[in-house]
mmCIF file of C-alpha atoms in Angstrom:
data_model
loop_
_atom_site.group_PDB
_atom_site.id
_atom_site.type_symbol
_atom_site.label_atom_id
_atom_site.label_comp_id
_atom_site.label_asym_id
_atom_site.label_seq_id
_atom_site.Cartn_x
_atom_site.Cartn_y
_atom_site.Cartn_z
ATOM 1 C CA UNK J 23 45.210 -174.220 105.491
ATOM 2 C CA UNK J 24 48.269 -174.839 103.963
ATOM 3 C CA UNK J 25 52.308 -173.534 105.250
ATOM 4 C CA UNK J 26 52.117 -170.798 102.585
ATOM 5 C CA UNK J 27 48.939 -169.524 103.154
ATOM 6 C CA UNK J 28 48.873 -169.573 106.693
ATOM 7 C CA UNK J 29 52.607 -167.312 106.742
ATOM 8 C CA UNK J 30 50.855 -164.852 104.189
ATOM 9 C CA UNK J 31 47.919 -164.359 106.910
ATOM 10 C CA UNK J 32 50.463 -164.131 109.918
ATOM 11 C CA UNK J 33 52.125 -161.149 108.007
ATOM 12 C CA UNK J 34 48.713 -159.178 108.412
ATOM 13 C CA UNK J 35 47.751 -159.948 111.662
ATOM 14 C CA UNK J 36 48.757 -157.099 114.240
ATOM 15 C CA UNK J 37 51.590 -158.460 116.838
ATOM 16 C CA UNK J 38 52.828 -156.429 119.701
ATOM 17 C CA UNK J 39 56.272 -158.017 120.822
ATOM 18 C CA UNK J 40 55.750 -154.952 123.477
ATOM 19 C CA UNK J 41 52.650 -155.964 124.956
ATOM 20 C CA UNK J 42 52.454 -155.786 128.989
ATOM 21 C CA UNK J 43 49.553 -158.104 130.476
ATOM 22 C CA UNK J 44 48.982 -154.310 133.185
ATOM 23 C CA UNK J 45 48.021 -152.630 130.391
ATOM 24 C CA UNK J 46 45.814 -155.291 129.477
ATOM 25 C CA UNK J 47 43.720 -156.006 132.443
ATOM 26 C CA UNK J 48 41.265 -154.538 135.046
ATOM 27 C CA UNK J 49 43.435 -155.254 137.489
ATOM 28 C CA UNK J 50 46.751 -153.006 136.113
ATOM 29 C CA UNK J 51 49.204 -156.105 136.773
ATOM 30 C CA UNK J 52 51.794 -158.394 134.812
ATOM 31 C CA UNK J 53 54.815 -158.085 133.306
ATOM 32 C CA UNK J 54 56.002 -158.921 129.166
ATOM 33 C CA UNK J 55 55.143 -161.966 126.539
ATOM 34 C CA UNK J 56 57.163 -163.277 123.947
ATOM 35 C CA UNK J 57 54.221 -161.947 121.594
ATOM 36 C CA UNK J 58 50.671 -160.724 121.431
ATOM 37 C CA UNK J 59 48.297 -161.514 118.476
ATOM 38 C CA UNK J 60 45.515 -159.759 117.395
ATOM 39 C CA UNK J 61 43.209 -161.456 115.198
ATOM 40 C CA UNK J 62 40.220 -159.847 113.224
ATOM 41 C CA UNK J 63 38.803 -162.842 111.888
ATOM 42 C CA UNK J 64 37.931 -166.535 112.076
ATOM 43 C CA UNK J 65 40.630 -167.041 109.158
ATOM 44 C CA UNK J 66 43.473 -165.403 111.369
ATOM 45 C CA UNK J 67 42.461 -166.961 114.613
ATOM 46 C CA UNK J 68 43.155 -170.189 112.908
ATOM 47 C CA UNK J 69 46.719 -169.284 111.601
ATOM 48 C CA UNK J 70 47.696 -168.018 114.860
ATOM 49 C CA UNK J 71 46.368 -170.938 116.573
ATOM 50 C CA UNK J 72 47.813 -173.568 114.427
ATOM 51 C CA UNK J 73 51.269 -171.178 114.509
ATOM 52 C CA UNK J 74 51.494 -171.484 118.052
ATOM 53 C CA UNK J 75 50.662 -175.134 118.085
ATOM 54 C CA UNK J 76 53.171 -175.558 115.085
ATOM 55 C CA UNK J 77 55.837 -174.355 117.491
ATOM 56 C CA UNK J 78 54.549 -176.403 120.563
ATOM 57 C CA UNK J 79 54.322 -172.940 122.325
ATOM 58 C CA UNK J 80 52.395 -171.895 125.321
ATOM 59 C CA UNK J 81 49.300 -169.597 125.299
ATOM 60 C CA UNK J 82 46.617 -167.756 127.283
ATOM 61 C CA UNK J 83 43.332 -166.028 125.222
ATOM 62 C CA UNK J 84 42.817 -162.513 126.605
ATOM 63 C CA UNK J 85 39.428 -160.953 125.847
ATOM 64 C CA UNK J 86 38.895 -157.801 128.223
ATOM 65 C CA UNK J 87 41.275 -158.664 130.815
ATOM 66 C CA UNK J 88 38.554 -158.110 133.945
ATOM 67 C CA UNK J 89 38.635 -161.464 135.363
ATOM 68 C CA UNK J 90 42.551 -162.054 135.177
ATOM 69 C CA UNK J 91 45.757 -161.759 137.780
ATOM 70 C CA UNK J 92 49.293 -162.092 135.579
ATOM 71 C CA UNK J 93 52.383 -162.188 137.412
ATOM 72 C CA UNK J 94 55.129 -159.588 137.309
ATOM 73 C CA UNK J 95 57.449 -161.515 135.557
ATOM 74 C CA UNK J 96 58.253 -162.877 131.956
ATOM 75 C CA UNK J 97 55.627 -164.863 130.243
ATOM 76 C CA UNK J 98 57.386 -167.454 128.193
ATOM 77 C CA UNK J 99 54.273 -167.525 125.675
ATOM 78 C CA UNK J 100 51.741 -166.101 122.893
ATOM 79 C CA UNK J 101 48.104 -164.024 124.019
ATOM 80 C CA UNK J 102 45.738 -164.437 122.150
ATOM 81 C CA UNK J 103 43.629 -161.268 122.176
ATOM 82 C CA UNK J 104 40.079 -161.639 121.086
ATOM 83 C CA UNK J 105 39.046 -157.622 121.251
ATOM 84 C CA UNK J 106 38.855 -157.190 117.458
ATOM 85 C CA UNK J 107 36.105 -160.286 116.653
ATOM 86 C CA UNK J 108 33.206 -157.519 117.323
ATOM 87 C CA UNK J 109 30.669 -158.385 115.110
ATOM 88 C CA UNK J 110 27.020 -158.968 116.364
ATOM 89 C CA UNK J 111 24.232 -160.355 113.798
ATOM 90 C CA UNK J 112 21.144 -162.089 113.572
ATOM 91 C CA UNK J 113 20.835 -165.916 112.445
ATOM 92 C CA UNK J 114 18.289 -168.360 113.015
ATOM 93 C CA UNK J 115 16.737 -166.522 115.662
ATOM 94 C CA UNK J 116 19.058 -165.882 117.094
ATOM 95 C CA UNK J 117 22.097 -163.534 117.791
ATOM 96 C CA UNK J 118 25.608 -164.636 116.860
ATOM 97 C CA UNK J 119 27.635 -162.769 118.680
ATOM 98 C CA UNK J 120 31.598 -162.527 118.004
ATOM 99 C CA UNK J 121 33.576 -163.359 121.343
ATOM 100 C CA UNK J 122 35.290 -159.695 121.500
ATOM 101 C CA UNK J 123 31.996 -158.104 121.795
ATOM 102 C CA UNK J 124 31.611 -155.943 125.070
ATOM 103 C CA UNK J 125 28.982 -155.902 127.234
ATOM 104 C CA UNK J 126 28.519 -152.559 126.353
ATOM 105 C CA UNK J 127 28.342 -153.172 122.513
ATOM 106 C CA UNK J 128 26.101 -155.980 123.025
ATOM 107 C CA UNK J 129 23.739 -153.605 124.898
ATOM 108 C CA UNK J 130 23.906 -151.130 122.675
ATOM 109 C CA UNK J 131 22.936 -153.233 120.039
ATOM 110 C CA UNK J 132 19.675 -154.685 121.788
ATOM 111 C CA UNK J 133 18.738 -151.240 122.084
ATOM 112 C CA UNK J 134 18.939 -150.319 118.333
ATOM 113 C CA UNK J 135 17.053 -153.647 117.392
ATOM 114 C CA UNK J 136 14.532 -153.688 120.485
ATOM 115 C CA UNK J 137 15.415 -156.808 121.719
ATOM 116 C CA UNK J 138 16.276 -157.686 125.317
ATOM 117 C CA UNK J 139 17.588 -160.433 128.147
ATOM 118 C CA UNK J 140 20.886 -159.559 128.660
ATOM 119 C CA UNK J 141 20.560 -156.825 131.046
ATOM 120 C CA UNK J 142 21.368 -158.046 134.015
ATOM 121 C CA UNK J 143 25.128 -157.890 132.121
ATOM 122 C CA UNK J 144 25.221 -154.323 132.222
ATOM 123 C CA UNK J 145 28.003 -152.619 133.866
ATOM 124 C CA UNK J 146 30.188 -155.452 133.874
ATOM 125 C CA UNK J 147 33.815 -154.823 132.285
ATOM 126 C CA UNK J 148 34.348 -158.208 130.141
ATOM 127 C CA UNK J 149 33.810 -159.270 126.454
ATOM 128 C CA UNK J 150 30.912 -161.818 125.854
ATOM 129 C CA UNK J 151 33.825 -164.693 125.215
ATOM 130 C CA UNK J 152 34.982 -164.325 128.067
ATOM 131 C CA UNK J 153 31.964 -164.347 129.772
ATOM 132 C CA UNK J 154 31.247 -167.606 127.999
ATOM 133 C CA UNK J 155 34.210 -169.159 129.364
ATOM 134 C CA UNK J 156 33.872 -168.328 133.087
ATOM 135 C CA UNK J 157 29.557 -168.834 132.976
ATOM 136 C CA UNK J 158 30.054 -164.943 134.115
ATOM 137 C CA UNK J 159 27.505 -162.839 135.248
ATOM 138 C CA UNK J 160 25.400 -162.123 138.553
ATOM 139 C CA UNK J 161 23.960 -164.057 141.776
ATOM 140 C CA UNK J 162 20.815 -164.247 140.295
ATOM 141 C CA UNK J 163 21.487 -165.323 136.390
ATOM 142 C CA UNK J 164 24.573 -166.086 134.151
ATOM 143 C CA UNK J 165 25.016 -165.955 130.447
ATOM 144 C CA UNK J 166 25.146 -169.510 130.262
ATOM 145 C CA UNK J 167 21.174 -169.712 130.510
ATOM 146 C CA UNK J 168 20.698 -167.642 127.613
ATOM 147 C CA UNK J 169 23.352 -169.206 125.115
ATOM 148 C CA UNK J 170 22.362 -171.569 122.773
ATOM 149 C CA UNK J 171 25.793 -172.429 121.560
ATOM 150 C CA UNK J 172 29.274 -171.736 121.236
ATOM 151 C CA UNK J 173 31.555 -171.546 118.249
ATOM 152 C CA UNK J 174 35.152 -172.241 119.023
ATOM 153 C CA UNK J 175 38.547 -173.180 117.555
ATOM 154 C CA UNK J 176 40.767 -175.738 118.567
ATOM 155 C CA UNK J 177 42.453 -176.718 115.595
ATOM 156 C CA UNK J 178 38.776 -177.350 114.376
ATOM 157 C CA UNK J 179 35.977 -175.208 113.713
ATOM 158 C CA UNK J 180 33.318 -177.230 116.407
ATOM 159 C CA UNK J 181 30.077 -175.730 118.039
ATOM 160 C CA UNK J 182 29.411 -176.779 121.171
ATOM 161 C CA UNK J 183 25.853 -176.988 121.978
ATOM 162 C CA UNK J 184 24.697 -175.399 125.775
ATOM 163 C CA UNK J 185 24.611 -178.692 127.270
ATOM 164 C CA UNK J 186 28.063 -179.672 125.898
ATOM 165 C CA UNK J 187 29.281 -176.538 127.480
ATOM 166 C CA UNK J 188 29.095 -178.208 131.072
ATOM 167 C CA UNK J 189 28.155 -174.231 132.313
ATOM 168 C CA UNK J 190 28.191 -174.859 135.874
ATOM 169 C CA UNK J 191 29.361 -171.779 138.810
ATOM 170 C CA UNK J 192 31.821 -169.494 137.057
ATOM 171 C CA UNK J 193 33.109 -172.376 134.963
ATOM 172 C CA UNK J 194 32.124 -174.204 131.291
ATOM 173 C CA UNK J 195 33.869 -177.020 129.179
ATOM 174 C CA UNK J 196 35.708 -173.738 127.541
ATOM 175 C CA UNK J 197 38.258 -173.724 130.865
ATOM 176 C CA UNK J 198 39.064 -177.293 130.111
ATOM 177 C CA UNK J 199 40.499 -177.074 126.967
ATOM 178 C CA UNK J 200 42.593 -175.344 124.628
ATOM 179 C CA UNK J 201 40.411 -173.421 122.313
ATOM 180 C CA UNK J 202 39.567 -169.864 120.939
ATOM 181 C CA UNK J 203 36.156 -168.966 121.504
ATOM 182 C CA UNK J 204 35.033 -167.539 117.733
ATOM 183 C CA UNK J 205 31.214 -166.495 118.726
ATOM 184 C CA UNK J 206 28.361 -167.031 121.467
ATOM 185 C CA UNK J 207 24.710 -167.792 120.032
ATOM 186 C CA UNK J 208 22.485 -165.855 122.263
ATOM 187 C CA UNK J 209 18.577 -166.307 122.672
ATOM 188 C CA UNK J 210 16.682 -162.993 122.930
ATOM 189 C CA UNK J 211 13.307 -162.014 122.850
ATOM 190 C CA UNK J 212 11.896 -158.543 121.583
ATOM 191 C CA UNK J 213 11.536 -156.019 123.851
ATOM 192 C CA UNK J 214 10.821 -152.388 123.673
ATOM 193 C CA UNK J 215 13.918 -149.909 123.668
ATOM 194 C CA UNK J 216 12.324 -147.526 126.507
ATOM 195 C CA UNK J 217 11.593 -150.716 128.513
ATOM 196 C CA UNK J 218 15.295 -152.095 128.087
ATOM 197 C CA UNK J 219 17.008 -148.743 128.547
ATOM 198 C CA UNK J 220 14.712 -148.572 132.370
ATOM 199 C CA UNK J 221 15.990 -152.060 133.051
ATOM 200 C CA UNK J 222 19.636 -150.669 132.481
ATOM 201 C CA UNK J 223 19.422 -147.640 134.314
ATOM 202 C CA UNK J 224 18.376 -149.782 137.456
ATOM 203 C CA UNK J 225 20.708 -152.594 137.176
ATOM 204 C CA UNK J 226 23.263 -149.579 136.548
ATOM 205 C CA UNK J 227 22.221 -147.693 139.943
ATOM 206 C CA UNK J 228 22.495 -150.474 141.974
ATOM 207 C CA UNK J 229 25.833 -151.508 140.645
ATOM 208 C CA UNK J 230 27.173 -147.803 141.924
ATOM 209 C CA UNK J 231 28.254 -148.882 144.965
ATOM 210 C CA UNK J 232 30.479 -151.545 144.400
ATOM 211 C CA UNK J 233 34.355 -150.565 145.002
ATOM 212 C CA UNK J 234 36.104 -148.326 142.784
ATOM 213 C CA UNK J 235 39.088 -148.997 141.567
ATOM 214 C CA UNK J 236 41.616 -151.548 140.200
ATOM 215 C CA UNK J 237 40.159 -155.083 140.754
ATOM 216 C CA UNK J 238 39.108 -158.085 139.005
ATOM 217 C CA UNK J 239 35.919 -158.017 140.363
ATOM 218 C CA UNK J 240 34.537 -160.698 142.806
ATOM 219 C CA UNK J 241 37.837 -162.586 143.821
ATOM 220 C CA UNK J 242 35.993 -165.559 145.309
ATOM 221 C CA UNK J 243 33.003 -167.784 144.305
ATOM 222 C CA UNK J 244 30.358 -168.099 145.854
ATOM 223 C CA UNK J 245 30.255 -171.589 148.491
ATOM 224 C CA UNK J 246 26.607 -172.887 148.905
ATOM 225 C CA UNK J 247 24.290 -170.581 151.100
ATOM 226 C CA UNK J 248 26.315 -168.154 152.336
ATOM 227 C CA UNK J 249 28.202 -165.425 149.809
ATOM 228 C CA UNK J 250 32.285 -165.359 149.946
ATOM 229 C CA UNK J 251 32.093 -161.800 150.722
ATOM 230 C CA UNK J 252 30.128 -162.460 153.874
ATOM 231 C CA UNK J 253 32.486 -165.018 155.096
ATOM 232 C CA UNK J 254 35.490 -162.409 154.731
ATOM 233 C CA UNK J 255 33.650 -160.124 156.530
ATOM 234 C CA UNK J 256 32.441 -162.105 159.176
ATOM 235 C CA UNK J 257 36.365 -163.502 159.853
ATOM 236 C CA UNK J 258 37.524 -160.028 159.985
ATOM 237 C CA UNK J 259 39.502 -159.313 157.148
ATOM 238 C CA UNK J 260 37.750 -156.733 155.215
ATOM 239 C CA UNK J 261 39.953 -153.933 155.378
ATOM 240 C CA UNK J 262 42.986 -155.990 155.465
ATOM 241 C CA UNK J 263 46.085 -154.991 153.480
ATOM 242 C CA UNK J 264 49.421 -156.679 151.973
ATOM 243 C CA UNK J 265 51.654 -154.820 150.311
ATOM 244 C CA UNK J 266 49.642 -152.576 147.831
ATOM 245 C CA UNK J 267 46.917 -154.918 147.986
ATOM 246 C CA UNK J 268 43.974 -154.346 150.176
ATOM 247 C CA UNK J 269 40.632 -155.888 150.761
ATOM 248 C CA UNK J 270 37.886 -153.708 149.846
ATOM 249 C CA UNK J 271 36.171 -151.670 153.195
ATOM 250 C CA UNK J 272 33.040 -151.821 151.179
ATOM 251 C CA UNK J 273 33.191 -155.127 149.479
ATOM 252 C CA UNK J 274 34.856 -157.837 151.244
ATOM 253 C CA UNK J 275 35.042 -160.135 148.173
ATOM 254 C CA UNK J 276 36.745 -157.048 145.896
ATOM 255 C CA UNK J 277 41.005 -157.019 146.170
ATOM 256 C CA UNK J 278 42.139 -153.432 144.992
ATOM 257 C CA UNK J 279 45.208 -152.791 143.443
ATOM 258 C CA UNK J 280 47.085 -149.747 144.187
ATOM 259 C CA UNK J 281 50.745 -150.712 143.403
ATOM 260 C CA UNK J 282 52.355 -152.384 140.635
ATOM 261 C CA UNK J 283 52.899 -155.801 142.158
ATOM 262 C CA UNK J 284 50.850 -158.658 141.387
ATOM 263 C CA UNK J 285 52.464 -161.063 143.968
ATOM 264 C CA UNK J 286 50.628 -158.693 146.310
ATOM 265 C CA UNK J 287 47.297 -159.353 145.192
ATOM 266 C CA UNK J 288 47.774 -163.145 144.818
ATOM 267 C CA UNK J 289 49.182 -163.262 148.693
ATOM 268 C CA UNK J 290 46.522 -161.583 149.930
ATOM 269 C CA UNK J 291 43.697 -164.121 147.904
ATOM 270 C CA UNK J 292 46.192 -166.739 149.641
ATOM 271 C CA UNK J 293 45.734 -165.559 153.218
ATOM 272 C CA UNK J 294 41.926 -164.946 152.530
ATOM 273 C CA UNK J 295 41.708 -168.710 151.538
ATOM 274 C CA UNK J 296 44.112 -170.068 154.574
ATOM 275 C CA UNK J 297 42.318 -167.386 157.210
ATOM 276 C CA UNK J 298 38.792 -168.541 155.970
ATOM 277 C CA UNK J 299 39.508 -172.623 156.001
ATOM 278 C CA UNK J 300 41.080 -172.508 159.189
ATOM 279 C CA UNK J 301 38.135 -170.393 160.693
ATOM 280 C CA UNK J 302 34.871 -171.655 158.895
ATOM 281 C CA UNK J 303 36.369 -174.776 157.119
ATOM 282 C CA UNK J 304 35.086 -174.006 154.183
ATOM 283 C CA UNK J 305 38.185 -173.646 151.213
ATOM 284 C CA UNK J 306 36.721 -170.606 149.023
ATOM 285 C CA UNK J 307 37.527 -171.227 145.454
ATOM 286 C CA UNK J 308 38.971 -168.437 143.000
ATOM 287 C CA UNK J 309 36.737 -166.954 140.539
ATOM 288 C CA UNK J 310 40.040 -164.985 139.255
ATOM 289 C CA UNK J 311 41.928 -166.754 136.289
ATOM 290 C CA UNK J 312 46.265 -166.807 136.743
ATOM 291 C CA UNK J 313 48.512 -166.427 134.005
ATOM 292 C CA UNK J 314 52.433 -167.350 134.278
ATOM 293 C CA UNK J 315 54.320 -168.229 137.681
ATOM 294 C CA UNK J 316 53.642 -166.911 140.883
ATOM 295 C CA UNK J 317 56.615 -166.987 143.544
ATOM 296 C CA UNK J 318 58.725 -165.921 145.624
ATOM 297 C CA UNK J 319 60.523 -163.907 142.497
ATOM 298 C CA UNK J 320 57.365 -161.936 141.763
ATOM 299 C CA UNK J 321 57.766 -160.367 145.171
#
């Protein structure tokens, strides 16, 4: 793509030089970027990557913003925002799906074409990049099983094949690098609507009683044979509060929100992690991605 070109397509892509990561994530935290792209095709990811690289910049990707803790103060740097690739197709059986494609949307689409598999996603507040990226999903499956390959940018167009993805627990080759993820290629098999929209509804019900409120989610991964949630609980912190911060009184692995201060939330994950080593010896590792500096400014 040549300098020309690329400036034309950078003139069309919608920036917000206003963009705050709180209004951004699940979690209602962060402060201001230097600028926030938001790319509708595979033609402007690529100018806005190779801009960004151009000017030897700094740079997160943002899908849905469920699985992310930004800190209060200036990010020196570009997002990335994936939320307007959203198209889902069929192609060699299988379904290419774009990577700013909710849950939701992905859902809703199984049940207009009667195919099925990706229930167990249901409920869950992310994009299917994203989930790509962190192997996301539940204790019993994640979407890494069911993709076939990914399509990403890093200066090249490559497709990574599922066993080049490395998908391991909450983590995939994706993390490693800097890339764009353009689309996941999902396996499915056909399935009646009435049968999928049962297997929602359930998964749905027994989702209800997880915490309400700002969060990110499960904080903490899960260490070998034991959940992180139980360990909180069982060292006595559920309940436990810093700042506006608070661990969840119904899920012990769920941080709520309830201020406007993410150094909060990221002191509290830091206790959890010193309370629960010294205790168990066991050093829980974060599920929850940060973006920019945490320290002693941010409180």
């Amino acid at each position: 793509m040549n300098t020309e070109n690329t400036n034309i397509i950078l003139q069309n892509i919608q920036t917000d030089y206003n963009f705050r990561f709180k209004n951004h994530t699940t979690y209602g935290l962060g402060g201001s970027v230097k600028a926030a792209y938001f790319p509708k095709t595979e033609e402007e990811v690529k100018a806005v990557f190779d801009n960004i690289k151009i000017q030897n910049e700094k740079f997160t990707v943002l899908g849905n913003g469920s699985n992310i803790l930004a800190a209060d103060n200036f990010y020196n740097g570009s997002v990335i925002c994936t939320k307007y690739l959203s198209g889902i197709k069929f192609t060699d059986n299988m379904i290419e799906v774009e990577s700013g494609v909710t849950v939701a949307e992905l859902l809703k689409f199984c049940l207009k074409n009667n195919v099925g598999g990706f229930e167990y996603l249901a409920g869950i507040p992310a994009t299917i990049g994203g989930l790509a990226v962190m192997n996301g999903g539940i204790s019993t499956r994640h979407i890494g099983e069911d993709i076939k390959k990914v399509r990403l940018y890093d200066g090249k167009i490559k497709e990574f094949s599922n066993k080049y993805c490395n998908f391991g627990n909450k983590h995939s080759i994706m993390r490693d690098i800097n890339c764009v993820v353009l689309s996941v290629f999902l396996s499915f098999f056909a399935v009646p609507r009435e049968v999928t929209e049962e297997k929602i509804k359930n998964i749905l019900k027994n989702r209800s009683h997880l915490p309400k409120g700002k969060s990110c989610g499960c904080v903490f991964k899960n260490p070998q044979e034991i959940s992180a949630g139980e360990l909180i609980e069982k060292a006595g912190l559920k309940g436990l509060k810093c700042g506006s911060a608070q661990i969840s009184s119904k899920h012990a692995n769920f941080i709520i929100n309830y201020g406007n201060n993410a150094f909060d939330v990221y002191s509290l994950i830091k206790l959890v992690k010193d309370n629960i080593y010294k205790i168990f010896g066991i050093m829980l590792e974060e599920e929850v991605i940060y973006i920019g500096e945490f320290n002693e400014i941010n409180s």
